[in-house]
Short mmCIF file of C-alpha atoms in Angstrom, two decimals:
data_model
loop_
_atom_site.label_atom_id
_atom_site.label_comp_id
_atom_site.label_asym_id
_atom_site.label_seq_id
_atom_site.Cartn_x
_atom_site.Cartn_y
_atom_site.Cartn_z
CA MET A 174 0.12 -0.17 0.01
CA SER A 175 1.97 2.74 -1.12
CA TYR A 176 -1.19 5.58 -0.59
CA LYS A 177 -1.76 7.59 2.64
CA LYS A 178 -5.97 7.67 2.36
CA LEU A 179 -7.53 10.91 3.90
CA THR A 180 -8.33 11.25 7.20
CA ASN A 181 -12.13 12.28 8.01
CA PRO A 182 -10.73 15.85 8.47
CA GLN A 183 -9.64 16.08 5.16
CA ILE A 184 -13.00 14.15 3.21
CA ALA A 185 -15.20 16.80 5.66
CA TRP A 186 -12.57 19.88 3.88
CA ARG A 187 -12.48 18.68 0.10
CA ALA A 188 -16.55 18.12 0.52
CA ALA A 189 -17.28 21.27 1.68
CA GLN A 190 -15.12 22.63 -1.43
CA ASP A 191 -17.87 21.76 -3.34
CA ILE A 192 -20.72 23.77 -1.03
CA ASP A 193 -22.00 26.82 -3.11
CA ASP A 194 -22.21 30.40 -1.78
CA GLY A 195 -26.26 31.03 -0.31
CA ALA A 196 -26.36 27.11 0.13
CA TYR A 197 -28.86 25.74 2.89
CA VAL A 198 -27.01 22.53 4.54
CA ASN A 199 -27.57 19.59 6.66
CA LEU A 200 -24.85 18.33 8.27
CA GLY A 201 -25.25 14.92 9.85
CA ILE A 202 -24.31 13.70 13.59
CA GLY A 203 -20.62 13.14 15.01
CA PHE A 204 -18.07 12.87 11.40
CA PRO A 205 -20.17 15.04 8.65
CA GLU A 206 -20.44 18.17 11.11
CA MET A 207 -16.63 18.33 10.75
CA VAL A 208 -17.81 19.94 6.97
CA ALA A 209 -18.94 23.53 8.86
CA ARG A 210 -15.34 23.98 10.27
CA PHE A 211 -13.45 24.08 6.10
CA GLN A 212 -15.79 26.70 4.19
CA PRO A 213 -13.51 28.16 1.67
CA PRO A 214 -13.56 32.11 3.87
CA GLY A 215 -16.10 34.38 1.42
CA ARG A 216 -19.21 31.50 1.54
CA GLU A 217 -22.04 32.34 2.96
CA VAL A 218 -23.54 28.96 3.91
CA ILE A 219 -26.28 28.30 6.40
CA PHE A 220 -26.80 25.07 8.66
CA HIS A 221 -29.98 23.54 9.01
CA SER A 222 -31.01 21.18 11.99
CA GLU A 223 -33.76 18.61 12.41
CA ASN A 224 -34.87 20.05 15.49
CA GLY A 225 -35.62 23.51 14.45
CA VAL A 226 -33.46 26.17 13.18
CA LEU A 227 -32.02 27.20 10.33
CA GLY A 228 -27.89 29.84 10.56
CA PHE A 229 -26.74 28.66 13.77
CA GLY A 230 -23.23 28.97 14.35
CA GLU A 231 -20.10 27.58 16.42
CA ALA A 232 -20.65 25.87 20.28
CA PRO A 233 -20.72 28.49 22.73
CA VAL A 234 -17.06 27.70 25.35
CA ASP A 235 -17.75 25.03 28.21
CA GLY A 236 -20.02 26.46 30.92
CA GLU A 237 -21.63 28.83 29.14
CA GLU A 238 -24.28 26.41 27.32
CA ASP A 239 -27.33 27.05 26.79
CA TRP A 240 -29.55 24.25 26.90
CA ASP A 241 -32.62 25.67 24.54
CA LEU A 242 -30.36 26.21 21.62
CA ILE A 243 -29.14 23.22 20.93
CA ASN A 244 -28.77 20.73 17.53
CA ALA A 245 -30.46 17.54 16.15
CA GLY A 246 -27.35 15.89 18.30
CA LYS A 247 -28.50 17.74 21.66
CA LYS A 248 -25.37 19.25 21.26
CA ALA A 249 -25.12 23.74 22.33
CA ILE A 250 -24.80 26.09 19.80
CA SER A 251 -25.14 29.37 18.52
CA LEU A 252 -27.26 31.20 16.45
CA ASN A 253 -25.74 33.38 13.43
CA PRO A 254 -27.53 37.23 12.40
CA GLY A 255 -30.22 36.39 10.38
CA ALA A 256 -31.51 32.69 11.78
CA ALA A 257 -34.43 31.45 12.11
CA ILE A 258 -35.99 29.50 14.44
CA PHE A 259 -39.48 26.55 14.31
CA ASN A 260 -40.99 23.88 15.05
CA SER A 261 -40.52 20.25 14.32
CA ALA A 262 -43.09 20.04 11.42
CA ASP A 263 -41.43 23.23 9.45
CA SER A 264 -38.25 21.72 9.66
CA PHE A 265 -39.03 18.92 7.90
CA SER A 266 -41.66 20.90 5.53
CA LEU A 267 -38.33 22.78 4.59
CA VAL A 268 -36.63 19.42 3.79
CA ARG A 269 -39.32 17.28 2.65
CA GLY A 270 -40.23 20.59 0.29
CA GLY A 271 -37.33 20.68 -1.67
CA HIS A 272 -35.76 23.19 -0.52
CA LEU A 273 -32.65 22.01 1.31
CA ASP A 274 -30.17 22.16 -1.28
CA VAL A 275 -27.59 19.18 0.16
CA ALA A 276 -27.95 17.15 2.96
CA ILE A 277 -24.71 15.50 4.12
CA LEU A 278 -24.59 12.73 6.08
CA GLY A 279 -22.29 9.08 6.69
CA ALA A 280 -23.02 5.29 5.53
CA TYR A 281 -23.04 2.14 5.85
CA GLN A 282 -23.37 1.85 2.34
CA VAL A 283 -23.89 3.32 -0.05
CA ALA A 284 -25.17 1.12 -4.25
CA GLN A 285 -24.32 1.98 -7.05
CA ASN A 286 -28.06 3.30 -8.06
CA GLY A 287 -27.94 5.16 -4.69
CA ASP A 288 -28.83 3.27 -2.69
CA LEU A 289 -28.31 4.67 1.28
CA ALA A 290 -27.86 2.20 4.36
CA ASN A 291 -26.79 4.39 7.11
CA TRP A 292 -28.92 3.77 10.24
CA ARG A 293 -28.91 0.17 11.27
CA VAL A 294 -26.80 -2.74 10.09
CA GLY A 295 -29.03 -4.86 11.42
CA HIS A 296 -32.02 -6.56 13.34
CA ALA A 297 -30.35 -7.19 16.49
CA GLY A 298 -30.74 -3.90 19.38
CA VAL A 299 -32.82 -0.73 19.61
CA PRO A 300 -33.05 1.15 16.64
CA ALA A 301 -32.93 4.56 15.74
CA VAL A 302 -34.00 6.78 13.20
CA GLY A 303 -34.19 10.07 13.52
CA GLY A 304 -34.45 12.48 10.06
CA ALA A 305 -31.94 10.24 7.72
CA MET A 306 -35.14 9.09 6.12
CA ASP A 307 -36.53 12.43 5.97
CA LEU A 308 -33.52 14.20 4.64
CA VAL A 309 -32.37 11.49 1.52
CA ASN A 310 -36.05 12.78 0.08
CA GLY A 311 -36.29 16.12 0.65
CA ALA A 312 -32.62 17.76 0.00
CA LYS A 313 -32.01 18.24 -3.54
CA GLN A 314 -28.07 16.32 -3.18
CA VAL A 315 -27.43 14.01 -1.08
CA ILE A 316 -23.95 13.19 -0.20
CA VAL A 317 -22.50 10.86 1.70
CA VAL A 318 -19.08 11.64 3.68
CA THR A 319 -17.22 8.09 4.48
CA ASP A 320 -14.51 6.15 4.36
CA HIS A 321 -13.75 3.55 1.31
CA VAL A 322 -14.47 0.29 3.44
CA THR A 323 -15.29 -0.54 6.45
CA LYS A 324 -13.03 -0.78 9.89
CA ASP A 325 -11.87 -4.34 8.00
CA GLY A 326 -11.73 -3.34 4.75
CA GLN A 327 -15.21 -4.60 3.36
CA PRO A 328 -16.69 -2.29 0.06
CA LYS A 329 -18.81 0.12 1.29
CA LEU A 330 -19.96 1.19 -2.07
CA VAL A 331 -21.59 -1.96 -3.63
CA GLU A 332 -23.86 -3.39 -6.28
CA SER A 333 -26.75 -3.07 -3.53
CA CYS A 334 -26.85 -2.82 -0.23
CA SER A 335 -27.34 -6.13 2.35
CA PHE A 336 -28.70 -3.33 5.03
CA PRO A 337 -31.69 -1.96 5.93
CA LEU A 338 -32.31 0.42 3.55
CA THR A 339 -32.56 4.29 4.39
CA GLY A 340 -33.39 5.65 0.96
CA VAL A 341 -33.72 4.14 -2.31
CA ARG A 342 -31.98 5.64 -5.28
CA CYS A 343 -31.18 8.60 -3.36
CA VAL A 344 -27.40 9.23 -3.18
CA THR A 345 -26.36 12.08 -5.69
CA LYS A 346 -21.91 12.08 -4.62
CA ILE A 347 -19.60 10.11 -2.52
CA TYR A 348 -16.55 11.75 -1.12
CA THR A 349 -14.57 9.25 0.45
CA SER A 350 -11.03 8.44 1.66
CA LEU A 351 -9.91 7.55 -0.99
CA ALA A 352 -12.39 9.19 -3.86
CA VAL A 353 -14.67 10.99 -5.42
CA ILE A 354 -17.56 9.86 -7.07
CA GLN A 355 -20.99 10.47 -8.85
CA VAL A 356 -23.90 8.69 -8.98
CA ARG A 357 -25.16 9.18 -12.13
CA ASP A 358 -27.84 6.43 -14.46
CA GLU A 359 -27.42 4.01 -11.36
CA ARG A 360 -24.01 4.07 -11.99
CA PHE A 361 -20.39 4.88 -9.65
CA VAL A 362 -18.46 7.72 -11.95
CA LEU A 363 -15.00 7.98 -10.95
CA LEU A 364 -14.35 12.26 -11.04
CA GLU A 365 -11.50 12.11 -8.83
CA LYS A 366 -8.80 9.32 -6.63
CA LEU A 367 -5.37 10.30 -5.41
CA LYS A 368 -2.68 10.08 -7.51
CA ASP A 369 -0.88 7.77 -5.90
CA ILE A 370 -3.75 5.08 -5.88
CA SER A 371 -3.98 2.82 -9.13
CA PHE A 372 -7.55 2.70 -10.46
CA ASP A 373 -7.22 -0.90 -10.74
CA GLU A 374 -6.76 -1.24 -6.90
CA LEU A 375 -9.81 1.04 -6.26
CA GLN A 376 -11.52 -0.89 -7.87
CA SER A 377 -10.77 -3.59 -5.68
CA LEU A 378 -11.57 -2.07 -2.86
CA THR A 379 -14.91 -1.43 -4.34
CA GLY A 380 -17.74 -3.22 -4.30
CA ALA A 381 -19.29 -2.23 -7.91
CA ALA A 382 -18.06 -0.81 -10.86
CA LEU A 383 -16.85 2.27 -11.21
CA HIS A 384 -17.29 3.83 -14.49
CA ILE A 385 -14.58 6.74 -15.99
CA GLU A 386 -16.45 9.33 -18.38
CA ASN A 387 -14.23 12.41 -18.24
CA GLU A 388 -10.72 12.50 -17.03
CA ILE A 389 -9.80 11.82 -13.20
CA VAL A 390 -8.92 14.65 -11.70
CA ASP A 391 -6.04 13.71 -8.73
CA LEU A 392 -7.91 14.00 -5.57
CA GLU A 393 -5.36 16.95 -3.29
CA VAL A 394 -6.44 17.91 -0.20
CA PRO A 395 -4.00 20.14 2.73
CA GLU A 396 -2.55 18.26 5.70
CA LEU A 397 -5.45 18.99 8.46
CA GLU A 398 -5.26 18.22 12.27
CA SER A 399 -7.16 15.33 13.19
CA MET B 32 -61.49 32.90 30.95
CA ASP B 33 -58.49 30.96 33.12
CA LYS B 34 -57.32 28.14 32.11
CA THR B 35 -54.63 28.46 34.80
CA THR B 36 -53.94 25.46 37.99
CA ALA B 37 -52.81 26.10 41.08
CA ASN B 38 -49.99 23.39 41.32
CA LEU B 39 -48.63 19.97 38.82
CA ARG B 40 -50.70 18.15 40.82
CA ASP B 41 -53.73 19.06 39.75
CA ALA B 42 -52.61 20.34 36.89
CA VAL B 43 -51.14 16.38 35.81
CA ALA B 44 -54.75 15.17 37.50
CA ASP B 45 -57.19 13.75 34.73
CA ILE B 46 -54.55 11.65 33.11
CA ALA B 47 -55.80 8.22 32.86
CA ASP B 48 -54.79 4.37 32.64
CA GLY B 49 -53.70 3.26 28.99
CA ALA B 50 -53.64 7.07 27.66
CA VAL B 51 -51.71 8.22 24.98
CA LEU B 52 -49.86 11.03 25.63
CA MET B 53 -47.58 13.55 24.01
CA ILE B 54 -44.66 15.18 25.94
CA GLY B 55 -42.99 17.64 24.09
CA GLY B 56 -38.93 18.62 24.03
CA PHE B 57 -36.10 16.90 22.18
CA GLY B 58 -34.02 16.24 24.58
CA GLY B 59 -34.19 17.75 27.26
CA SER B 60 -35.13 21.56 25.40
CA GLY B 61 -38.55 22.20 25.59
CA ALA B 62 -39.20 18.85 28.03
CA PRO B 63 -41.87 19.58 30.82
CA ILE B 64 -39.44 17.98 33.38
CA GLU B 65 -41.34 18.95 36.56
CA LEU B 66 -44.89 17.80 34.60
CA ILE B 67 -43.41 14.48 33.79
CA HIS B 68 -42.63 14.54 37.65
CA ALA B 69 -46.01 14.80 38.58
CA LEU B 70 -46.95 12.01 37.81
CA ALA B 71 -44.11 10.17 38.81
CA ASP B 72 -45.48 11.37 41.15
CA ARG B 73 -49.16 10.47 41.54
CA PHE B 74 -48.71 6.99 40.24
CA ARG B 75 -46.00 6.63 43.24
CA GLU B 76 -49.44 7.32 45.60
CA THR B 77 -52.04 6.16 43.19
CA GLY B 78 -50.61 2.81 41.30
CA SER B 79 -52.23 5.46 38.63
CA PRO B 80 -51.91 6.90 35.45
CA SER B 81 -49.97 3.24 34.09
CA LYS B 82 -50.43 1.30 30.54
CA LEU B 83 -49.31 4.71 28.61
CA THR B 84 -48.42 5.19 25.37
CA ILE B 85 -45.43 8.23 25.29
CA VAL B 86 -45.18 10.18 22.39
CA ASN B 87 -42.26 12.17 21.88
CA ASN B 88 -38.91 12.69 19.89
CA ASN B 89 -36.87 10.49 22.17
CA ALA B 90 -37.47 7.28 24.72
CA GLY B 91 -35.57 9.05 27.69
CA ASN B 92 -32.21 9.99 29.25
CA GLY B 93 -30.31 9.26 32.53
CA LYS B 94 -33.73 8.27 35.57
CA ILE B 95 -35.75 11.85 35.05
CA GLY B 96 -38.36 12.69 33.18
CA ILE B 97 -39.46 10.09 31.00
CA ALA B 98 -36.99 7.76 31.79
CA ALA B 99 -38.51 8.07 35.57
CA LEU B 100 -41.62 6.67 33.59
CA LEU B 101 -40.32 3.44 31.79
CA LYS B 102 -38.18 2.89 35.44
CA LEU B 103 -41.39 3.45 37.48
CA GLY B 104 -43.84 0.83 35.02
CA MET B 105 -46.59 3.45 33.89
CA VAL B 106 -45.33 2.62 30.29
CA SER B 107 -46.52 0.17 28.42
CA LYS B 108 -45.51 1.65 24.18
CA VAL B 109 -43.36 3.94 22.83
CA ILE B 110 -44.04 5.70 19.56
CA CYS B 111 -41.16 7.59 19.06
CA SER B 112 -38.21 8.61 16.29
CA PHE B 113 -34.83 8.09 18.13
CA PRO B 114 -34.55 6.60 21.17
CA ARG B 115 -30.39 5.74 21.28
CA THR B 116 -28.83 8.35 23.54
CA VAL B 117 -25.77 8.56 25.71
CA ASP B 118 -27.98 6.76 28.72
CA SER B 119 -30.64 5.84 27.57
CA HIS B 120 -30.74 2.18 29.23
CA ALA B 121 -33.85 2.66 30.94
CA PHE B 122 -35.64 2.08 27.37
CA THR B 123 -33.22 -0.15 26.20
CA GLU B 124 -33.67 -2.58 28.97
CA ARG B 125 -37.07 -2.57 28.47
CA TYR B 126 -37.61 -2.66 25.43
CA LEU B 127 -34.99 -5.76 24.21
CA SER B 128 -37.05 -7.45 27.68
CA GLY B 129 -39.67 -6.92 25.56
CA GLU B 130 -41.49 -5.46 28.10
CA ILE B 131 -42.61 -1.69 26.37
CA GLU B 132 -43.21 -1.34 22.34
CA LEU B 133 -41.49 0.69 20.37
CA GLU B 134 -43.63 2.57 16.89
CA LEU B 135 -40.37 3.44 15.32
CA VAL B 136 -41.23 6.44 13.29
CA PRO B 137 -38.79 8.89 10.85
CA GLN B 138 -38.44 12.22 12.75
CA GLY B 139 -40.86 14.19 9.98
CA THR B 140 -43.10 11.68 9.93
CA LEU B 141 -44.20 12.08 13.53
CA ALA B 142 -44.10 16.36 12.99
CA GLU B 143 -46.24 15.53 10.39
CA ARG B 144 -48.16 13.40 11.70
CA ILE B 145 -49.32 14.95 15.19
CA ARG B 146 -50.21 18.01 12.59
CA ALA B 147 -52.01 16.27 11.16
CA GLY B 148 -53.66 14.74 13.79
CA GLY B 149 -54.50 18.52 15.42
CA ALA B 150 -55.57 19.89 11.90
CA GLY B 151 -58.13 17.07 10.75
CA ILE B 152 -55.95 15.33 7.99
CA PRO B 153 -56.52 11.92 9.05
CA ALA B 154 -53.59 10.86 6.40
CA PHE B 155 -51.33 12.01 3.65
CA TYR B 156 -48.74 10.41 1.54
CA THR B 157 -44.74 11.29 2.54
CA PRO B 158 -41.91 10.26 -0.07
CA THR B 159 -39.73 9.27 3.30
CA ALA B 160 -39.03 5.74 4.60
CA TYR B 161 -39.99 4.67 0.77
CA GLY B 162 -38.86 1.42 0.46
CA THR B 163 -37.68 0.53 3.70
CA ASP B 164 -38.62 -1.70 6.72
CA LEU B 165 -40.43 1.54 7.95
CA ALA B 166 -42.84 1.53 5.49
CA HIS B 167 -43.60 -2.05 5.72
CA GLY B 168 -47.67 -2.35 5.14
CA LYS B 169 -48.15 0.54 4.38
CA PRO B 170 -50.35 1.30 0.92
CA VAL B 171 -47.72 3.20 -1.72
CA GLN B 172 -48.74 5.48 -4.25
CA GLU B 173 -46.97 7.34 -8.15
CA PHE B 174 -47.56 10.65 -7.24
CA GLU B 175 -45.95 12.68 -10.58
CA GLY B 176 -43.29 9.97 -11.12
CA LYS B 177 -42.30 8.97 -7.76
CA ALA B 178 -43.54 7.22 -5.22
CA TYR B 179 -45.26 8.20 -1.81
CA VAL B 180 -45.77 6.39 1.83
CA LEU B 181 -49.37 6.89 3.03
CA GLU B 182 -48.73 7.58 6.68
CA ARG B 183 -51.87 8.47 9.26
CA TRP B 184 -52.51 11.28 11.52
CA LEU B 185 -51.74 10.83 15.40
CA LYS B 186 -53.58 12.29 17.86
CA ALA B 187 -53.46 11.85 21.91
CA ASP B 188 -55.66 11.83 25.14
CA ALA B 189 -53.17 13.99 26.36
CA ALA B 190 -49.95 16.59 25.73
CA LEU B 191 -47.72 17.91 28.28
CA VAL B 192 -45.53 20.63 27.14
CA LYS B 193 -43.65 23.64 28.05
CA ALA B 194 -43.12 27.25 26.68
CA GLU B 195 -41.46 30.57 27.77
CA ILE B 196 -44.32 32.45 28.10
CA GLY B 197 -48.26 32.07 28.00
CA ASP B 198 -51.65 33.96 29.71
CA ARG B 199 -55.01 32.68 31.43
CA MET B 200 -55.64 32.34 27.93
CA GLY B 201 -53.95 29.92 26.99
CA ASN B 202 -51.42 31.49 24.55
CA LEU B 203 -47.78 30.15 24.09
CA SER B 204 -44.27 31.16 23.29
CA TYR B 205 -41.65 29.58 23.50
CA ARG B 206 -37.88 29.73 24.55
CA LEU B 207 -34.92 29.34 21.05
CA THR B 208 -35.31 25.69 20.08
CA ALA B 209 -37.50 24.14 23.01
CA ARG B 210 -40.18 25.10 20.07
CA ASN B 211 -39.79 21.83 18.64
CA PHE B 212 -43.02 19.69 18.78
CA ASN B 213 -44.65 21.31 20.97
CA PRO B 214 -46.61 23.38 19.09
CA LEU B 215 -47.21 20.40 17.68
CA MET B 216 -48.73 18.80 20.31
CA CYS B 217 -50.57 21.47 22.01
CA MET B 218 -53.16 20.76 18.55
CA ALA B 219 -53.17 17.01 18.54
CA ALA B 220 -54.38 16.33 22.01
CA LYS B 221 -57.82 16.61 23.06
CA MET B 222 -56.03 18.09 27.39
CA THR B 223 -53.25 20.00 26.84
CA ILE B 224 -51.54 21.14 29.75
CA ALA B 225 -48.50 22.84 29.38
CA GLN B 226 -46.12 24.19 31.91
CA VAL B 227 -44.54 27.62 31.58
CA SER B 228 -41.96 29.80 32.88
CA CYS B 229 -43.96 33.10 33.78
CA ILE B 230 -48.04 33.23 33.54
CA VAL B 231 -48.54 37.27 32.51
CA GLU B 232 -51.68 39.01 32.02
CA PRO B 233 -53.95 38.38 28.04
CA GLY B 234 -52.39 41.04 26.00
CA GLU B 235 -48.14 40.77 27.40
CA ILE B 236 -47.87 38.30 25.47
CA LYS B 237 -48.51 40.82 21.54
CA ALA B 238 -50.86 38.63 19.53
CA THR B 239 -48.11 38.66 16.90
CA GLU B 240 -46.06 36.92 18.95
CA VAL B 241 -48.32 34.43 20.16
CA ILE B 242 -46.65 30.75 18.99
CA THR B 243 -49.73 28.62 19.74
CA PRO B 244 -53.12 30.20 20.17
CA GLY B 245 -55.05 29.39 23.31
CA ILE B 246 -57.87 27.82 21.97
CA TYR B 247 -55.74 24.58 21.58
CA VAL B 248 -54.70 24.83 25.23
CA ASP B 249 -56.53 23.86 28.83
CA LYS B 250 -54.33 23.68 31.39
CA LEU B 251 -51.82 26.40 32.26
CA VAL B 252 -49.72 26.38 35.10
CA GLU B 253 -46.07 28.06 36.37
CA VAL B 254 -42.88 26.70 37.04
CA SER B 255 -40.80 29.24 37.16
CA HIS B 256 -37.99 27.90 37.89
CA SER B 257 -37.50 25.04 35.61
CA VAL B 258 -34.81 23.25 35.47
CA GLN B 259 -33.31 21.44 32.18
CA GLU B 260 -32.90 18.25 31.66
CA GLU B 261 -29.02 18.25 30.94
CA VAL B 262 -28.48 20.28 34.21
CA MET B 263 -30.06 17.40 36.27
CA ILE B 264 -28.35 14.52 35.20
CA ARG B 265 -24.77 16.44 35.69
CA ALA B 266 -25.89 17.24 38.53
CA GLY B 267 -26.63 12.87 38.98
CA VAL B 268 -30.14 14.12 39.59
CA GLU B 269 -32.48 10.37 39.80
CA TYR B 270 -36.02 10.57 39.30
CA ALA B 271 -37.11 6.55 40.23
#
């Protein structure tokens, strides 16, 4: 293995570069939240949280939290100028109604037709879904940020998902630790890959065929602190 | 017209065994924790209400609030979107042992079902959950080339909600993101009981700033120093 895969902050950085000025964006709890840290300067992006807020900002310092001002991850937040607060039905109206530009989520598996599995890996334990199924059926773009493979090296990008689905044919683009991939016409189209990984090696780590439609761009990301 | 109630005990006195009970809040924000604890107190004294169905976004945290109702054995079913939290063992233990039934609902569908219940809309089609386990057995219909799942309204016998300011006519306004499910649940219950930080004279909440009109509210009780769930948990409070 002669390549060095991207860290989670580096994957988040790469995804952040593609969010347009003026976009309304929902970031999933956990790793996807990192995308907010890497907004290119000069772009104004409005972040949405499912519990009923648009335009929230950074977390307050320890001890300054107001527990009536939280995000869907139940973390304390602040409000940016121009923020708005509304009830839970309005919060999901703006999602399902097609008003939200981008939803960024994690994944257990993504299928080549855009099916997403990200809410449970089997049928044991306590299931919990939150707003994921609403987000993937409402946002104009559904973006996945993920390691390219599982912890034990199995492909996360697959022909069809074996885990329970969150949504069907919903994912539009995938940013992984090795590549950037578009879902187009029920196929994985490779847009970018790390310079030091060969196409064949990348294909061997991917559970479905990678298609090339244009010249593949090198996936280049700065060194970032974890 | 005066919907104010003297104390928490009287406010929750009419919730019956087997009731479907909506409880507002998202995590601790907007959770009517003192009303919930008044209900737990009533159960300890009288053994009632029991066999409750609880509707909330979550299923309790720590040993307080909804988790306390679960630990006391007052609940037979939970309808929620996200029963897992940092410390949701009260639910987890009872769910895995089969003591409590779970109806898992996507969060946006949960909100819309409650809104529909309050708005007199018995069912609606939503794209959410199409093709997933959570749409199993539900009718599907195509509209303009896309598939939608039929979901039914959700109504309750009673709702416990928390607001910041209320007047004796039942008009409510909410603090920051403590709004969440509260205004929807006010609409969907036969009896809505609100705890508010401050009761003011009618007119003091400007008509344009009323979020929940008083028509949806039946009882109002002032809890001027409500303690947030997050603060209680950090302080190690246990209510059951």
